[in-house]
Short mmCIF file of C-alpha atoms in Angstrom, two decimals:
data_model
loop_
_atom_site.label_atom_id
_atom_site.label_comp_id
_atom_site.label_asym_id
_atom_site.label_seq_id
_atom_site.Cartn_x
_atom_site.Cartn_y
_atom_site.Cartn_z
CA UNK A 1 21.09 -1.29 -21.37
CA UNK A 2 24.21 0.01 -20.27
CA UNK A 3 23.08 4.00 -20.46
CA UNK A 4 20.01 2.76 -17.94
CA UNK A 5 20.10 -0.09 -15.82
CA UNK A 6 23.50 1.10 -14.04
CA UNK A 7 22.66 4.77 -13.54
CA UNK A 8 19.75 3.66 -12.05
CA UNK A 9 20.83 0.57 -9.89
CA UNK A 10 23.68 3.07 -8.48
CA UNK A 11 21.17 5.75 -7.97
CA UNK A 12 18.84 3.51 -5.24
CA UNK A 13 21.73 0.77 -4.02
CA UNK A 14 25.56 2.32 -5.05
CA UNK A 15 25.14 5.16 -2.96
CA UNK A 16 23.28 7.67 -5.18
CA UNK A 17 21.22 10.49 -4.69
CA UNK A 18 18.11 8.10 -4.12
CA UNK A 19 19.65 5.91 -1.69
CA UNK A 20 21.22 9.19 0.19
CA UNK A 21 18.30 10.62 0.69
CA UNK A 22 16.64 7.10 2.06
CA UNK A 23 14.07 5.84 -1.06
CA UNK A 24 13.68 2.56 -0.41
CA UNK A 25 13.70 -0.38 -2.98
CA UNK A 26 14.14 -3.76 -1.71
CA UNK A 27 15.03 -6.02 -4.75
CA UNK A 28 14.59 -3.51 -8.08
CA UNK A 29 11.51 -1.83 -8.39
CA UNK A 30 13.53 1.22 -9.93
CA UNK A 31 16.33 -0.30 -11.82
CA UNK A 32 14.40 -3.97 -13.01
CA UNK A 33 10.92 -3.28 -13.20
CA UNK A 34 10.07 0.15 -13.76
CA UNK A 35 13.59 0.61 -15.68
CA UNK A 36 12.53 -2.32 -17.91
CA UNK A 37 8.77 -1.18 -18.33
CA UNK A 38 9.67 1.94 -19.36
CA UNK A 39 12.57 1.38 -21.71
CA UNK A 40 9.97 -0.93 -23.12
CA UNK A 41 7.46 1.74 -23.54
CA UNK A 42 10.09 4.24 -25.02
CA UNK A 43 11.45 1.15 -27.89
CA UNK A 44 7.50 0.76 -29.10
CA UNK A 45 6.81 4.45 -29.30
CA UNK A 46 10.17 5.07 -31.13
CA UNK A 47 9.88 1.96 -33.91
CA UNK A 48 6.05 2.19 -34.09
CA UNK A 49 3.97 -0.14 -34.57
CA UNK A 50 4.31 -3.26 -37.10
CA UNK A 51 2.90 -3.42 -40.41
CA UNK A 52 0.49 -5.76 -39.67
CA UNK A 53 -0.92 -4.49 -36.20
CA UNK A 54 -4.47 -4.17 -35.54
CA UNK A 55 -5.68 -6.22 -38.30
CA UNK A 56 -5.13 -9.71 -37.11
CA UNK A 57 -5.22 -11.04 -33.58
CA UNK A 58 -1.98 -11.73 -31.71
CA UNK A 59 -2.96 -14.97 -30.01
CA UNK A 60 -0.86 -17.18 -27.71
CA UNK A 61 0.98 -20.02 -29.27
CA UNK A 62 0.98 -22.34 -26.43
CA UNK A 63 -1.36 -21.52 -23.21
CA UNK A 64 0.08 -24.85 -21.25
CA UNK A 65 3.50 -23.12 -21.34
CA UNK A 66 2.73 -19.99 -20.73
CA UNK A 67 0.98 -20.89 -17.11
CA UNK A 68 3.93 -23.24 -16.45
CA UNK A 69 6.10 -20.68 -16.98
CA UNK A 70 4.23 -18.72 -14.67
CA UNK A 71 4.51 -20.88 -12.33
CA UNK A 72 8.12 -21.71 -12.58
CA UNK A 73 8.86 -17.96 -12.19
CA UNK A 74 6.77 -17.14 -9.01
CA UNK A 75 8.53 -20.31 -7.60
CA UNK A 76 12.29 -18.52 -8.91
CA UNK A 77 10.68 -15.03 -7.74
CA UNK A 78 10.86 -16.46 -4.32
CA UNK A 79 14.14 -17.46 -4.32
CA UNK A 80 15.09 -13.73 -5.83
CA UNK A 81 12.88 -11.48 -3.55
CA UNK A 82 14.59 -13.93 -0.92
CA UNK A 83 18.01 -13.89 -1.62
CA UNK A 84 17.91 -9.77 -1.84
CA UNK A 85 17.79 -9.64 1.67
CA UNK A 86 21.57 -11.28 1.57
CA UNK A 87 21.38 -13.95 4.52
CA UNK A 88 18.76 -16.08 6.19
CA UNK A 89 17.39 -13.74 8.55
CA UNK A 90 14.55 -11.39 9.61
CA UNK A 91 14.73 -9.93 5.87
CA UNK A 92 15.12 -12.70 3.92
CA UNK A 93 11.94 -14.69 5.49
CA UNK A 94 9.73 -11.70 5.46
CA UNK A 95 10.67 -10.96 1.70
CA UNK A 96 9.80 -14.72 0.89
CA UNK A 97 6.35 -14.79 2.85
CA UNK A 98 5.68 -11.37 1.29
CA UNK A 99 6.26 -12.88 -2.20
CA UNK A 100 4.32 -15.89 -1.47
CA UNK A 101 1.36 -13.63 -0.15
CA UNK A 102 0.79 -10.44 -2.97
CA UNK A 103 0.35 -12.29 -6.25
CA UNK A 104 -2.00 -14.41 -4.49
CA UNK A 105 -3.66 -11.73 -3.83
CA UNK A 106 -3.11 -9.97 -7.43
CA UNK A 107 -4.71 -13.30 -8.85
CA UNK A 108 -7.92 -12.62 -6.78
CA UNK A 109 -8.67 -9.40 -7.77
CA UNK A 110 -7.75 -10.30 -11.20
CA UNK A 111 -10.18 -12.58 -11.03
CA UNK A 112 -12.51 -10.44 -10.17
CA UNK A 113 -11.70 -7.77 -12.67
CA UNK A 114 -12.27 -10.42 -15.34
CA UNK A 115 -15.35 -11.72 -13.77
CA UNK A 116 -16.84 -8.92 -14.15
CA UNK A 117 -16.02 -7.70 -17.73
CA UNK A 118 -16.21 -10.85 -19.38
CA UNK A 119 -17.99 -13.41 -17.01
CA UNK A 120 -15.01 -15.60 -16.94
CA UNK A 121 -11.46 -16.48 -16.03
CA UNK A 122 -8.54 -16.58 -18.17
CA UNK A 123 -5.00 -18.45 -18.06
CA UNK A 124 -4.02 -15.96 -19.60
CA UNK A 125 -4.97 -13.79 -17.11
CA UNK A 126 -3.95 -15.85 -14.34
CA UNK A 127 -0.34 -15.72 -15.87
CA UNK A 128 -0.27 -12.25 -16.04
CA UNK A 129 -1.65 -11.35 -12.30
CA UNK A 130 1.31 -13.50 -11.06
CA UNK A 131 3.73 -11.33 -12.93
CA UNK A 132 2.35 -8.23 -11.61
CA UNK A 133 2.23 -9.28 -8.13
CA UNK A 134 5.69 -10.61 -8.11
CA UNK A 135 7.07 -7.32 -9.77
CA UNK A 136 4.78 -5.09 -7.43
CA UNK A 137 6.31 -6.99 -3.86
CA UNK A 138 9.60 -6.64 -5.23
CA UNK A 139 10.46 -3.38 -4.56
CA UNK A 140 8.81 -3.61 -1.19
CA UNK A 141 9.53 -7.30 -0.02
CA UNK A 142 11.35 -6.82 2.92
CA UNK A 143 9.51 -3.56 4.29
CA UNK A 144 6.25 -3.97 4.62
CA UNK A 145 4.12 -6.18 6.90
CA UNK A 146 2.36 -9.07 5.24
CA UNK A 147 -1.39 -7.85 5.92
CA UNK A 148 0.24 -5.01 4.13
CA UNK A 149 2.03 -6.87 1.42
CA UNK A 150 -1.67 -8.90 0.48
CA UNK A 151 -2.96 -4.86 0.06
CA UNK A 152 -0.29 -4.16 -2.21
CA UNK A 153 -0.83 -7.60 -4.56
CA UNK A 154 -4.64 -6.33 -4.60
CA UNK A 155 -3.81 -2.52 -5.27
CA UNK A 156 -1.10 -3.77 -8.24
CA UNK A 157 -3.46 -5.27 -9.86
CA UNK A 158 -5.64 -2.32 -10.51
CA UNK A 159 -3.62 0.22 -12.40
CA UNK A 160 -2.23 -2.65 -14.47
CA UNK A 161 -5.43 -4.07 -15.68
CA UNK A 162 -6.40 -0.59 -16.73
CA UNK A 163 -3.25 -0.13 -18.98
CA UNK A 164 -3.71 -3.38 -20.41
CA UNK A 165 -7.36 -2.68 -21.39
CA UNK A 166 -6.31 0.39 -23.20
CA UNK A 167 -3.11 -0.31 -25.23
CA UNK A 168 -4.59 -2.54 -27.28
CA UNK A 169 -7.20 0.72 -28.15
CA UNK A 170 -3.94 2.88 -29.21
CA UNK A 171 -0.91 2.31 -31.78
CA UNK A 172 1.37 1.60 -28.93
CA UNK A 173 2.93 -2.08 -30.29
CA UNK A 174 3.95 -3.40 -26.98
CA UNK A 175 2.36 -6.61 -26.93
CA UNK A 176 4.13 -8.35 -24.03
CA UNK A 177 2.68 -5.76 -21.81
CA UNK A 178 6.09 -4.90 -20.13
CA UNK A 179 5.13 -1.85 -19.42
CA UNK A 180 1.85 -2.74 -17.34
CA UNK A 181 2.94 -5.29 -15.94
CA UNK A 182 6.34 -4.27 -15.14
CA UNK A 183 6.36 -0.37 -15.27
CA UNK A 184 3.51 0.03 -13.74
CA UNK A 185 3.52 -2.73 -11.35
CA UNK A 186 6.96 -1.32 -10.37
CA UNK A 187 5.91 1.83 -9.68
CA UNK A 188 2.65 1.03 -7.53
CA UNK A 189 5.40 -0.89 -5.15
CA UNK A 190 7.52 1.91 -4.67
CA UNK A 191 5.08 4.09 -3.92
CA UNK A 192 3.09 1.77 -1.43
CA UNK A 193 6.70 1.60 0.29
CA UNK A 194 6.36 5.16 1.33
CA UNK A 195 2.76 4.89 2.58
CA UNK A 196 3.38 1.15 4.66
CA UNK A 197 6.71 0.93 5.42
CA UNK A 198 7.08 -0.61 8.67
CA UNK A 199 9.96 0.00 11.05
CA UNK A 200 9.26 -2.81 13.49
CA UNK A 201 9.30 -5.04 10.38
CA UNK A 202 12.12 -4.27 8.71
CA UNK A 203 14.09 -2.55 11.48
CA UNK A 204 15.04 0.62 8.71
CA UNK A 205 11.77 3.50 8.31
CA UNK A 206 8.33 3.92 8.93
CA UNK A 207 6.15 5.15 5.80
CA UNK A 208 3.10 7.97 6.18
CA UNK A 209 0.76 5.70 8.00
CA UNK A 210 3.59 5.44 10.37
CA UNK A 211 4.52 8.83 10.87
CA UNK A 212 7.39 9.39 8.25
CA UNK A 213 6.05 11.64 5.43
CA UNK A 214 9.42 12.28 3.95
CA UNK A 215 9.54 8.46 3.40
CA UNK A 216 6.50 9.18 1.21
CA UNK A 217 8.18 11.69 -0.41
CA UNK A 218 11.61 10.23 -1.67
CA UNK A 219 9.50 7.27 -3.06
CA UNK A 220 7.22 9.83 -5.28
CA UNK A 221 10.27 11.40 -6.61
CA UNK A 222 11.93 7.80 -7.36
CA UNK A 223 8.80 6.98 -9.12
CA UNK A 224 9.15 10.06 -11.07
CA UNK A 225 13.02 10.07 -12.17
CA UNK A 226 13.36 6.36 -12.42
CA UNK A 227 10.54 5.97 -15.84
CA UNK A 228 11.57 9.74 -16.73
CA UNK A 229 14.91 8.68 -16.95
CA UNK A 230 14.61 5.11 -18.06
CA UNK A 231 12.36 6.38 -21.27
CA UNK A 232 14.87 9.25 -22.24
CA UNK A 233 18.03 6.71 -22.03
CA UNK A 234 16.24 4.05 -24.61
CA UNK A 235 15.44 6.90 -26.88
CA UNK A 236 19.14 8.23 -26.58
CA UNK A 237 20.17 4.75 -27.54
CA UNK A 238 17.85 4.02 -30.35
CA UNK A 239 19.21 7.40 -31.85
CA UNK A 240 22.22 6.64 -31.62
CA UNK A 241 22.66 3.75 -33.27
CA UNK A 242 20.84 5.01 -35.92
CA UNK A 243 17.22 3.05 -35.38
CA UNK A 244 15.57 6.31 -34.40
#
């Protein structure tokens, strides 16, 4: 929306307060993912749930599509994480071997995490570990090393596995899961930016394992404003046009 998404993009990239102060965020892990996942969030607690929810299952119409289109947008996810570093060098390769390398890695442990709840493997699943590890490099594609890059596709998937086991236990109507997979997923890759950032990769700061701690820092506080922020602008919106 046009009360979010700006404030937001200008705070880490137009020379805002974020970027001033040296947060980090590669290709939008404040303004596209966590902005979206929490707007999300804010839009299902505001309209509540549907009238039906919770008494019939919501099952996918079409799993073939839904891992094809999976596919097709790790493939484009490439290309984006890619093109953010504006050229063909040092930046650009390291955000596209980055982006090949997490949700990989997401997929495994997701794997795993299935595996062990339910004894099996899911397309479903599968579809939604790629999302997660796509949105959880993206913020830190062309920062981090890629030993460091596989940790953070296999750290994403944690927190949003959780929230998806839990929603479905509250009234909270969000059934795409935007804001686990997005929100979440944003948020873990901002803050792994300020423990792994790597100056001899990416030629701009060092995180806490590399003796910056401030680095550390600025991204905690991003992933603070950005969903505080994000959540209080949808509301605004929804009450003012008259939803709410």
């Amino acid at each position: 929306s046009v009360l979010v998404y700006p404030v937001l993009a200008h705070w880490v990239w137009g020379g805002g307060w974020l970027q001033q102060h040296g947060t980090l965020d590669f290709a939008g892990g404040v303004p596209v993912e966590m902005g979206s996942g929490f707007s999300a969030f804010a839009a299902a607690a505001v309209l509540g749930a549907r009238r039906d929810y919770g008494r019939q299952a919501l099952l996918p119409h079409n799993t073939v599509y839904v891992l094809l289109g999976s596919g097709l947008l790790w493939f484009g996810w490439v290309g984006f994480n890619g093109g953010s570093g504006f050229s063909t060098g040092h930046a650009s390769v390291l955000a596209f071997t980055n982006t090949l390398l997490a949700p990989a890695c997401t997929l495994v442990v997701w794997f795993m995490l299935d595996l062990r709840r339910n004894r099996q493997v899911t397309a479903l699943g599968a579809a939604t570990a790629i999302i997660v590890g796509c949105v959880g490099i993206t913020p830190a594609a062309g920062y981090i090393s890629p030993i460091s890059a596989m940790l953070l596709g296999a750290v994403a998937a944690l927190p949003s596995y959780a929230l998806i086991l839990w929603r479905p236990r509250t009234r909270l109507d969000e059934s795409l899961d935007v804001l686990a997979a997005h929100g979440f997923a944003g948020l873990t890759g901002i803050l792994f930016i300020g423990f792994f950032a790597e100056l001899s990769w990416n030629g701009t700061a060092n995180g806490l394992l590399f003796g910056h701690p401030s680095q550390l820092a600025w991204q905690a506080i991003a992933a603070l404003a950005g969903p505080a922020y994000a959540f209080a602008g949808t509301f605004v919106i929804l009450k003012i046009v008259g939803i709410f």
